[in-house]
GROMACS .gro file of N, CA and C in nm:
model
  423
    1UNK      N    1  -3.832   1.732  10.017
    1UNK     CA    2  -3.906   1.685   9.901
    1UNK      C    3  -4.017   1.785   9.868
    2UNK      N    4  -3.986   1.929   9.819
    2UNK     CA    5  -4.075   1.993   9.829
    2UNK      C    6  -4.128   1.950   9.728
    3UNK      N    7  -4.069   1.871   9.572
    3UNK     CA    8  -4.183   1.863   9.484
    3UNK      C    9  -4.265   1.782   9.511
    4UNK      N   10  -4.241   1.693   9.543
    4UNK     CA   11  -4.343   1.600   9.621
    4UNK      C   12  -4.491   1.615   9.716
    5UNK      N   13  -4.398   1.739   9.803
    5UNK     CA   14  -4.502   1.820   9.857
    5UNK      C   15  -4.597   1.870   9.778
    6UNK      N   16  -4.561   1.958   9.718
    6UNK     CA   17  -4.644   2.021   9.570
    6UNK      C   18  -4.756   1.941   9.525
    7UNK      N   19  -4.695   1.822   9.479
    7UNK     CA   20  -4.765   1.745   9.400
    7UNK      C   21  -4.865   1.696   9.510
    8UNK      N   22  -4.867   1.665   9.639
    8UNK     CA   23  -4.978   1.570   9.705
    8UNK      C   24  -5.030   1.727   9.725
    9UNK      N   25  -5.022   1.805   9.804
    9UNK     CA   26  -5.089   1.904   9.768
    9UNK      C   27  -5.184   1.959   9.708
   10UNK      N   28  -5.172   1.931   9.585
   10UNK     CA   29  -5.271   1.959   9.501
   10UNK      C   30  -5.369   1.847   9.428
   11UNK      N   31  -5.285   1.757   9.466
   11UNK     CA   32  -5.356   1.615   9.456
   11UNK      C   33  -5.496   1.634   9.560
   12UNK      N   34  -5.490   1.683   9.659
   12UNK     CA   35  -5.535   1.655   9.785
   12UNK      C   36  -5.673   1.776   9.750
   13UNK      N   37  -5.656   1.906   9.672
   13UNK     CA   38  -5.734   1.982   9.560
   13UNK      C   39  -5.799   1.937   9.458
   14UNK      N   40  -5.738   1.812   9.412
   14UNK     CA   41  -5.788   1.818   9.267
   14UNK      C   42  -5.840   1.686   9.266
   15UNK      N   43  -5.959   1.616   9.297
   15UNK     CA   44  -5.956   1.503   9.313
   15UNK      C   45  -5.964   1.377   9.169
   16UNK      N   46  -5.939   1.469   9.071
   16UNK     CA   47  -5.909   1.385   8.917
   16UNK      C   48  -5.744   1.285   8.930
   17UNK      N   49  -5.670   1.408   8.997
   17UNK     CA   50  -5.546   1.347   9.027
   17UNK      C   51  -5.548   1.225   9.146
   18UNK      N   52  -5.573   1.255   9.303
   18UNK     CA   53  -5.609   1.155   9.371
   18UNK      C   54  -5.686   1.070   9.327
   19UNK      N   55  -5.790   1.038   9.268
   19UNK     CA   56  -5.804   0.922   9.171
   19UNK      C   57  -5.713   0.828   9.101
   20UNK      N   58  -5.631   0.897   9.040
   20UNK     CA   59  -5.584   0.881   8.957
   20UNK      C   60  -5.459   0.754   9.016
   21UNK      N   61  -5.445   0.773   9.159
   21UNK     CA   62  -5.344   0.727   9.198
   21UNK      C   63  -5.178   0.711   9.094
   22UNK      N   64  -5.189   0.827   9.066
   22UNK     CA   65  -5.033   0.847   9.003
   22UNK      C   66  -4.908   0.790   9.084
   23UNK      N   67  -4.923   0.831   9.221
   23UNK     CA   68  -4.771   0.788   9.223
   23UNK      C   69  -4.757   0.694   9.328
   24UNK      N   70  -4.648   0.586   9.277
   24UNK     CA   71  -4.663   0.450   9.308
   24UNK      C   72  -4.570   0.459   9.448
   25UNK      N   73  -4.461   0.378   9.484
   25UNK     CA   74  -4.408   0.394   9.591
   25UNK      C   75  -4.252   0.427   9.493
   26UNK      N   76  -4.279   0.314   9.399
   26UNK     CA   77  -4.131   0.360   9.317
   26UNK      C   78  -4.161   0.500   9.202
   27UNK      N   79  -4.226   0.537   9.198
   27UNK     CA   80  -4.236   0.660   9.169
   27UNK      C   81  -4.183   0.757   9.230
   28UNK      N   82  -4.257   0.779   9.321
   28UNK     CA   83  -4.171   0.863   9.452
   28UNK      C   84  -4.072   0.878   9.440
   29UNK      N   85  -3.941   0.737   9.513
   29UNK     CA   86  -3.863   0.732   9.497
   29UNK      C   87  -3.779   0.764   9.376
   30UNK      N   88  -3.841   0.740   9.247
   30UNK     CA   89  -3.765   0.814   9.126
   30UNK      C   90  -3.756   0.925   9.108
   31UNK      N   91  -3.882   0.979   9.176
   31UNK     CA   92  -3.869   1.144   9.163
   31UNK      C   93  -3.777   1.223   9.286
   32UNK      N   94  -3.792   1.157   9.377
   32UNK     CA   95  -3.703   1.219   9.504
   32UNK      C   96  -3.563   1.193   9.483
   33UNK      N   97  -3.512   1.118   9.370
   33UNK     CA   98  -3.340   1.107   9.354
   33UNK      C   99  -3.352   1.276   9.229
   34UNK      N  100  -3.451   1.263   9.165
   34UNK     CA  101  -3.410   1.388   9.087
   34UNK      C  102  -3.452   1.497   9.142
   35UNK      N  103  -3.531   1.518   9.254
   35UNK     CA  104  -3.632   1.622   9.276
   35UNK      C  105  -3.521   1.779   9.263
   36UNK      N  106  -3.435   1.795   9.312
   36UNK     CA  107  -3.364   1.896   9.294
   36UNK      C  108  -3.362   1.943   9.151
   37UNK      N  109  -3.312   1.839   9.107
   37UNK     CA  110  -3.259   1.918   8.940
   37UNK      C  111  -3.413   1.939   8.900
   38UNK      N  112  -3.528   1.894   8.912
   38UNK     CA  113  -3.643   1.929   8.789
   38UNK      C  114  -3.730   2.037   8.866
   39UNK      N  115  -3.683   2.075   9.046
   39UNK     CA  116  -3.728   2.198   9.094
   39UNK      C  117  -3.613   2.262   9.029
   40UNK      N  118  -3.503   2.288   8.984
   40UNK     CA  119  -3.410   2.415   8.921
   40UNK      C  120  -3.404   2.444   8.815
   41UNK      N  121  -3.456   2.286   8.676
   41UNK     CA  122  -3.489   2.323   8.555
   41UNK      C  123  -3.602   2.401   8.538
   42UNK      N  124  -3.743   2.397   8.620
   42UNK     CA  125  -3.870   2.388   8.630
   42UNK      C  126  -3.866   2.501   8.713
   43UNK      N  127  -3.767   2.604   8.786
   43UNK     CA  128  -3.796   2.725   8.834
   43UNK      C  129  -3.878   2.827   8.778
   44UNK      N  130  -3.877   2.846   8.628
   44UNK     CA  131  -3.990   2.966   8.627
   44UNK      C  132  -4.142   2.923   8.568
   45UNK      N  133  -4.130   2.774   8.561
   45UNK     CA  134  -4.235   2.722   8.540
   45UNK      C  135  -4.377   2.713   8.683
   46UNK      N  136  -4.263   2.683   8.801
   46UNK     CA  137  -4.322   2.690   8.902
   46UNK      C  138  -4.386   2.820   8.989
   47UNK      N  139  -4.223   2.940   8.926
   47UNK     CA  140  -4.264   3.057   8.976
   47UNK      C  141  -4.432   3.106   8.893
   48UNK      N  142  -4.433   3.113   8.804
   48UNK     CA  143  -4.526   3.127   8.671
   48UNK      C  144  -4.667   3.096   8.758
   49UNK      N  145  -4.679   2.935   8.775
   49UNK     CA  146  -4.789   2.889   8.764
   49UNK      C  147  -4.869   2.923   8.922
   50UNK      N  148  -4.786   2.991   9.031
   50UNK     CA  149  -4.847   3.059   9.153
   50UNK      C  150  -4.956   3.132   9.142
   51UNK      N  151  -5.092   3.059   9.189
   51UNK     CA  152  -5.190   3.146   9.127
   51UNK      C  153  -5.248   3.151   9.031
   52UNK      N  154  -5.151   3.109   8.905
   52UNK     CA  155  -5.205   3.130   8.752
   52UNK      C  156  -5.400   3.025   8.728
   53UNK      N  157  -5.383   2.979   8.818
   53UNK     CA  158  -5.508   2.872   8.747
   53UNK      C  159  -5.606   2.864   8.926
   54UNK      N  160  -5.731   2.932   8.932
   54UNK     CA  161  -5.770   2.905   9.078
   54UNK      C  162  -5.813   2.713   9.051
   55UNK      N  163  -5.814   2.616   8.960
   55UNK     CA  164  -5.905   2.505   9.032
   55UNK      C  165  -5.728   2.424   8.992
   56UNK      N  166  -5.631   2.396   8.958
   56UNK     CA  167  -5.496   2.315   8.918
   56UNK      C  168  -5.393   2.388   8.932
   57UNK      N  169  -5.326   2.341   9.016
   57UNK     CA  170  -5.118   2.403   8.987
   57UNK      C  171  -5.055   2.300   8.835
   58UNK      N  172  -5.107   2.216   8.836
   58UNK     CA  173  -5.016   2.129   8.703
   58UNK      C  174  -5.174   2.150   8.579
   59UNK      N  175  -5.033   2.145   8.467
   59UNK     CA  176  -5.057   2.138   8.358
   59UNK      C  177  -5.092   1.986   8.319
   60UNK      N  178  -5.173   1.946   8.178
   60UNK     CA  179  -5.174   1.842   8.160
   60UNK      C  180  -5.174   1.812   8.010
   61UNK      N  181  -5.099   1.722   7.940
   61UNK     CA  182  -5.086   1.714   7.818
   61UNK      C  183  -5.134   1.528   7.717
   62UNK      N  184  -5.207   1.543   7.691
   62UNK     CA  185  -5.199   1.433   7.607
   62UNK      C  186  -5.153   1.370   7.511
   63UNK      N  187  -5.120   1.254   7.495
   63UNK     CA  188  -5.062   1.215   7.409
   63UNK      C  189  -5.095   1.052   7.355
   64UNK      N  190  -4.995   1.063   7.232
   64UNK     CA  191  -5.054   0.881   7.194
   64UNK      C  192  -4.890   0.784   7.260
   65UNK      N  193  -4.784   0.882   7.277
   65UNK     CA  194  -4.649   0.787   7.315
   65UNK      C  195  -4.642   0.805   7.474
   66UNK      N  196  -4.627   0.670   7.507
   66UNK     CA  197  -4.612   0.646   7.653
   66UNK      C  198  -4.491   0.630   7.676
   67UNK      N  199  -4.444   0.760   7.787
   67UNK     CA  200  -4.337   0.775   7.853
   67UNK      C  201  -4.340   0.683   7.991
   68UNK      N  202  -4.225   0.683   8.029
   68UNK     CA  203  -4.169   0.613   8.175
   68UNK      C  204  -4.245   0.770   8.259
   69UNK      N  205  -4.135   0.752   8.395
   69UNK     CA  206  -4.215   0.856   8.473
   69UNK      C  207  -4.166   0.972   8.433
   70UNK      N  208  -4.110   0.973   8.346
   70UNK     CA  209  -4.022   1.132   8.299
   70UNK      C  210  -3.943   1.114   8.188
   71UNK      N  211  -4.008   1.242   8.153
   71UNK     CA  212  -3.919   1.256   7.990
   71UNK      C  213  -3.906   1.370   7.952
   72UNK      N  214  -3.804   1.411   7.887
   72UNK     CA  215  -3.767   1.572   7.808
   72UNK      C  216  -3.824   1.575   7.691
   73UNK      N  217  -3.835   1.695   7.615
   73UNK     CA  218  -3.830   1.671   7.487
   73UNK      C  219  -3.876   1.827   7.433
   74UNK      N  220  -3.812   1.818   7.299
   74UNK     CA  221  -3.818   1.986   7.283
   74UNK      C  222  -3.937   1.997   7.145
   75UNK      N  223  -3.978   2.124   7.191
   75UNK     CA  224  -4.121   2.165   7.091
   75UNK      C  225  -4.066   2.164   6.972
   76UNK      N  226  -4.140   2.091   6.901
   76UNK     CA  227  -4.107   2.077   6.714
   76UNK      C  228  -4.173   2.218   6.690
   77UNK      N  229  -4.072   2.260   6.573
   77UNK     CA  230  -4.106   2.386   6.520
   77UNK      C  231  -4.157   2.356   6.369
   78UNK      N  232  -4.219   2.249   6.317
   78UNK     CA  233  -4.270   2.224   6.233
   78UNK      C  234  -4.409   2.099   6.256
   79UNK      N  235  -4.498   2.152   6.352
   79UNK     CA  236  -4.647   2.095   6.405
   79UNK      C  237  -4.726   2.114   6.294
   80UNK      N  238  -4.753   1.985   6.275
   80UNK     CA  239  -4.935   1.979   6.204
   80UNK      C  240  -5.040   1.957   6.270
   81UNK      N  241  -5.164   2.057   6.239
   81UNK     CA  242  -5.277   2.025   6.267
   81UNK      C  243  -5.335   1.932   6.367
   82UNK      N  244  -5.399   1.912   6.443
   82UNK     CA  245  -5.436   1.753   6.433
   82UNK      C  246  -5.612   1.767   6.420
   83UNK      N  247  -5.670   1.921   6.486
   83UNK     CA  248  -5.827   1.952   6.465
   83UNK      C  249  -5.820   2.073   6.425
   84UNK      N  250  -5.760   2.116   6.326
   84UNK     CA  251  -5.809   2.214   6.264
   84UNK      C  252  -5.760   2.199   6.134
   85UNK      N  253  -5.832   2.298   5.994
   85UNK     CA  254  -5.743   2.291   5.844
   85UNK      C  255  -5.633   2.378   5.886
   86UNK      N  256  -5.540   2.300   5.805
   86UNK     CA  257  -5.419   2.401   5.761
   86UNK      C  258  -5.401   2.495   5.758
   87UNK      N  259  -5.530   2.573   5.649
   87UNK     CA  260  -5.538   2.722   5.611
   87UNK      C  261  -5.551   2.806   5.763
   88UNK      N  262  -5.638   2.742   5.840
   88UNK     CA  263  -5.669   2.786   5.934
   88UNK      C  264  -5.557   2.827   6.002
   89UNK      N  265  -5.468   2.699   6.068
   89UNK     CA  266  -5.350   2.689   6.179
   89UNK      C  267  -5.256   2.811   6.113
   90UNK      N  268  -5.242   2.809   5.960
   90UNK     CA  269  -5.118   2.895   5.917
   90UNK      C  270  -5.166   3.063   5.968
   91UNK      N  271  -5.270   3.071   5.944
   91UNK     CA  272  -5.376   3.210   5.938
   91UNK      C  273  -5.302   3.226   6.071
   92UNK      N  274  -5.362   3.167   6.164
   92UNK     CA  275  -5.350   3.188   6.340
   92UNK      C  276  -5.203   3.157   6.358
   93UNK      N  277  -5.107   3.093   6.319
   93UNK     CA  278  -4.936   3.113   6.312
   93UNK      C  279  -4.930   3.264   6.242
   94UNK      N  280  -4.965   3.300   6.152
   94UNK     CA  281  -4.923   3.429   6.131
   94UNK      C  282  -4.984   3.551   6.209
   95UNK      N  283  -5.105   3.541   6.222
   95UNK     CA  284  -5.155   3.677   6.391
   95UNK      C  285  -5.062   3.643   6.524
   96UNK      N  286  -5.035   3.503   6.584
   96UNK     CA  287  -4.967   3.502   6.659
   96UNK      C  288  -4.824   3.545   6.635
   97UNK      N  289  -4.733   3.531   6.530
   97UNK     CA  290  -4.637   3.566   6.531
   97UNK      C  291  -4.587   3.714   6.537
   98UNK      N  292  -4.725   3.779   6.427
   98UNK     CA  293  -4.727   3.901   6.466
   98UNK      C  294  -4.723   3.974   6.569
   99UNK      N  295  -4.796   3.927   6.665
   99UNK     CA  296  -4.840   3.964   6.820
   99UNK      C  297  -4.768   3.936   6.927
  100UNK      N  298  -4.737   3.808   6.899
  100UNK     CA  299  -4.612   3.773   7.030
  100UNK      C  300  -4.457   3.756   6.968
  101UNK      N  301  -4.430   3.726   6.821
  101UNK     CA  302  -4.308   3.694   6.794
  101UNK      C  303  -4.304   3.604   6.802
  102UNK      N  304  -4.382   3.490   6.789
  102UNK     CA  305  -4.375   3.339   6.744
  102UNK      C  306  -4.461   3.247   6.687
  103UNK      N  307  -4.463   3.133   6.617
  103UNK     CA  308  -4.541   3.104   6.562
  103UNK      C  309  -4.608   2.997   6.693
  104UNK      N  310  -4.709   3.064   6.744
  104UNK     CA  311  -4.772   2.908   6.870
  104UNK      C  312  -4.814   2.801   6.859
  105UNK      N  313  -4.886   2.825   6.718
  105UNK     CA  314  -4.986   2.703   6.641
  105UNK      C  315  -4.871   2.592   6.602
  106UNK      N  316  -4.749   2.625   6.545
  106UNK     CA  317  -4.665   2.528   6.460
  106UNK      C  318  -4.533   2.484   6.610
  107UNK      N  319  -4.496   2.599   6.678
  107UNK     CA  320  -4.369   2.584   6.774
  107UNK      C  321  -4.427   2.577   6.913
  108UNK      N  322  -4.556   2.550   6.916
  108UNK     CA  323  -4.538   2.517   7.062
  108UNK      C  324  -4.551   2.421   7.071
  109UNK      N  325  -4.611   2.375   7.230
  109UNK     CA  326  -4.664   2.246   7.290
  109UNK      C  327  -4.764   2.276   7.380
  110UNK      N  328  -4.904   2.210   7.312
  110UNK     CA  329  -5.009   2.238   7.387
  110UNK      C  330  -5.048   2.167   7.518
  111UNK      N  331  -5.109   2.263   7.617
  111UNK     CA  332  -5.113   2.187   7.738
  111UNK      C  333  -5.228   2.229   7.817
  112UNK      N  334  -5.302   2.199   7.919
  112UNK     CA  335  -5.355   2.231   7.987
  112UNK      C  336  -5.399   2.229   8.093
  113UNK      N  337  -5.470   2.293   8.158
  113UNK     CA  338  -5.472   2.263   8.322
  113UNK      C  339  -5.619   2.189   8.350
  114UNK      N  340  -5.681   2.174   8.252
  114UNK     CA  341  -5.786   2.087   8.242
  114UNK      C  342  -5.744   1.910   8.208
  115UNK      N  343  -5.743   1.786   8.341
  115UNK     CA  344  -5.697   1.680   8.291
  115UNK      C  345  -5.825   1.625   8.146
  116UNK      N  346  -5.927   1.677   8.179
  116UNK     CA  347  -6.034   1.550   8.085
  116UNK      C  348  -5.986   1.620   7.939
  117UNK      N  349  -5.965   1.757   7.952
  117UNK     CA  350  -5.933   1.826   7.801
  117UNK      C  351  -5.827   1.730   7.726
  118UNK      N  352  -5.697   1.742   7.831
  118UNK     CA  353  -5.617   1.698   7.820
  118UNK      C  354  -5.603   1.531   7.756
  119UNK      N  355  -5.693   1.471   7.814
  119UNK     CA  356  -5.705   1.316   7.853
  119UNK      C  357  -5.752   1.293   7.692
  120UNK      N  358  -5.847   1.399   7.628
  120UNK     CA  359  -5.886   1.362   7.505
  120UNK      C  360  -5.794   1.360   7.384
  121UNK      N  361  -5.681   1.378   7.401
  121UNK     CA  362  -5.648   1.419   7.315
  121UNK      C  363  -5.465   1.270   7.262
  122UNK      N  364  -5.517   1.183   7.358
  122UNK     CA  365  -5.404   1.045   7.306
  122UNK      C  366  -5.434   0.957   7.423
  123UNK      N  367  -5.363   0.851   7.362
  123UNK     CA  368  -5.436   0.761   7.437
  123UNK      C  369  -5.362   0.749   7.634
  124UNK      N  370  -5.241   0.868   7.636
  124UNK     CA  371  -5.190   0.868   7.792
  124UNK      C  372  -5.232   1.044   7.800
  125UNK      N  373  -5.267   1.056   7.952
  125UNK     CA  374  -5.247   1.169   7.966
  125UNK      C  375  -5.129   1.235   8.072
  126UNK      N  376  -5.077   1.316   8.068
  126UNK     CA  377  -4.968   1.367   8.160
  126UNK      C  378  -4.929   1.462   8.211
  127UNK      N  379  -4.863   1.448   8.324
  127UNK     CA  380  -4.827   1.606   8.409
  127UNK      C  381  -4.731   1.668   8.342
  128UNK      N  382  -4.703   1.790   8.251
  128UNK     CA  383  -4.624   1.825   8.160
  128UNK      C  384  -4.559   1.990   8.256
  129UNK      N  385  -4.454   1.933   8.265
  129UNK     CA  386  -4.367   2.044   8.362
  129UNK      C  387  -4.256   2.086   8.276
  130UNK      N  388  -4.288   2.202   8.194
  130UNK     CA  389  -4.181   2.303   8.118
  130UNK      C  390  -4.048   2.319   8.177
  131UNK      N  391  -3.973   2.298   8.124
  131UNK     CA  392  -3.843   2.329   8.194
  131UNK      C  393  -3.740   2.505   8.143
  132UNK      N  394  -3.656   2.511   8.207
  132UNK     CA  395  -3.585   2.645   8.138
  132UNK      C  396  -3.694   2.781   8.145
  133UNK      N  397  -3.650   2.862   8.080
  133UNK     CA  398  -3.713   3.009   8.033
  133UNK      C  399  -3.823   2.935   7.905
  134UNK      N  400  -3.925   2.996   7.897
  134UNK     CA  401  -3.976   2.931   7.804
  134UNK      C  402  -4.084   3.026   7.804
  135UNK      N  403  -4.169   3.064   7.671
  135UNK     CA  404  -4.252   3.117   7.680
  135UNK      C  405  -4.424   3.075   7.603
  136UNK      N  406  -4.515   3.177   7.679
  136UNK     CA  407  -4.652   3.103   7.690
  136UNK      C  408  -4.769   3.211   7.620
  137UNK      N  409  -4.838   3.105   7.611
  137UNK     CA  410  -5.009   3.205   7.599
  137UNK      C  411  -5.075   3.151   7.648
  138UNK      N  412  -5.195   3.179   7.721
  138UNK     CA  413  -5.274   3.116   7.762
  138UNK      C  414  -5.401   3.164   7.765
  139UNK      N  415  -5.543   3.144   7.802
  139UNK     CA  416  -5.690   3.219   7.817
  139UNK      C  417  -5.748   3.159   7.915
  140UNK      N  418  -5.783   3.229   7.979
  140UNK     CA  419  -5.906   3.202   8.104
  140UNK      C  420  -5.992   3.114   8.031
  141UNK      N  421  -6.046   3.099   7.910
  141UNK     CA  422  -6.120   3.054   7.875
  141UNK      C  423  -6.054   2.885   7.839
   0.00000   0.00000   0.00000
């Protein structure tokens, strides 16, 4: 059960998460019948995040729709706003696209390794584990 491992792990680091008491007993158990497949979807997500952040290994995403303990779902390539104008987001979709070859503002999915950032932003907050090849930006800041 290495994801499992992982996860108390850093639970055991991060004490927003141990608070949090996330995972129940049937939790566990839901995750330990899949744990293989979402460590092999989630391979370069995991390779990636080694290191990437000194105070969190997980990402965290907010939202207003409450999922079960797991859910897929693919980045809309047509995102609006939700705190910034328009003019703005399109401005910063077009430097990013320039720069990386995609639009980030409209095709991604924002996330972070900050839970309270995260927490503000719907009324659940969540451990958001990328699956596949997938690509990122991110700032120290």
């Amino acid at each position: 059960m290495r994801l499992i491992r992982y996860i108390n792990e850093e639970s055991d680091n991060y004490p927003v998460i141990s608070n949090l008491h996330i995972f129940t007993d049937d939790m566990v158990e839901y995750f330990h019948d899949r744990e293989y497949q979402i460590e092999k979807d989630a391979k370069f997500y995991f390779t990636s995040m080694k290191g990437a952040h000194k105070h969190s290994k997980f990402l965290f995403r907010g939202s207003d729709k409450k999922t079960n303990y797991f859910d897929n779902f693919k980045s809309r390539i047509d995102r609006n706003p939700k705190d910034m104008p328009v003019d703005i987001h399109n401005d910063f979709d077009f430097l990013f696209r320039k720069k990386f070859g995609w639009k980030a503002r409209s095709e991604g999915i924002f996330a972070t390794s900050k839970y309270y950032a995260a927490d503000s932003y719907g009324s659940f907050c969540y451990i958001f584990i990328p699956i596949g090849n997938f690509k990122f930006i991110w700032s120290k800041k």
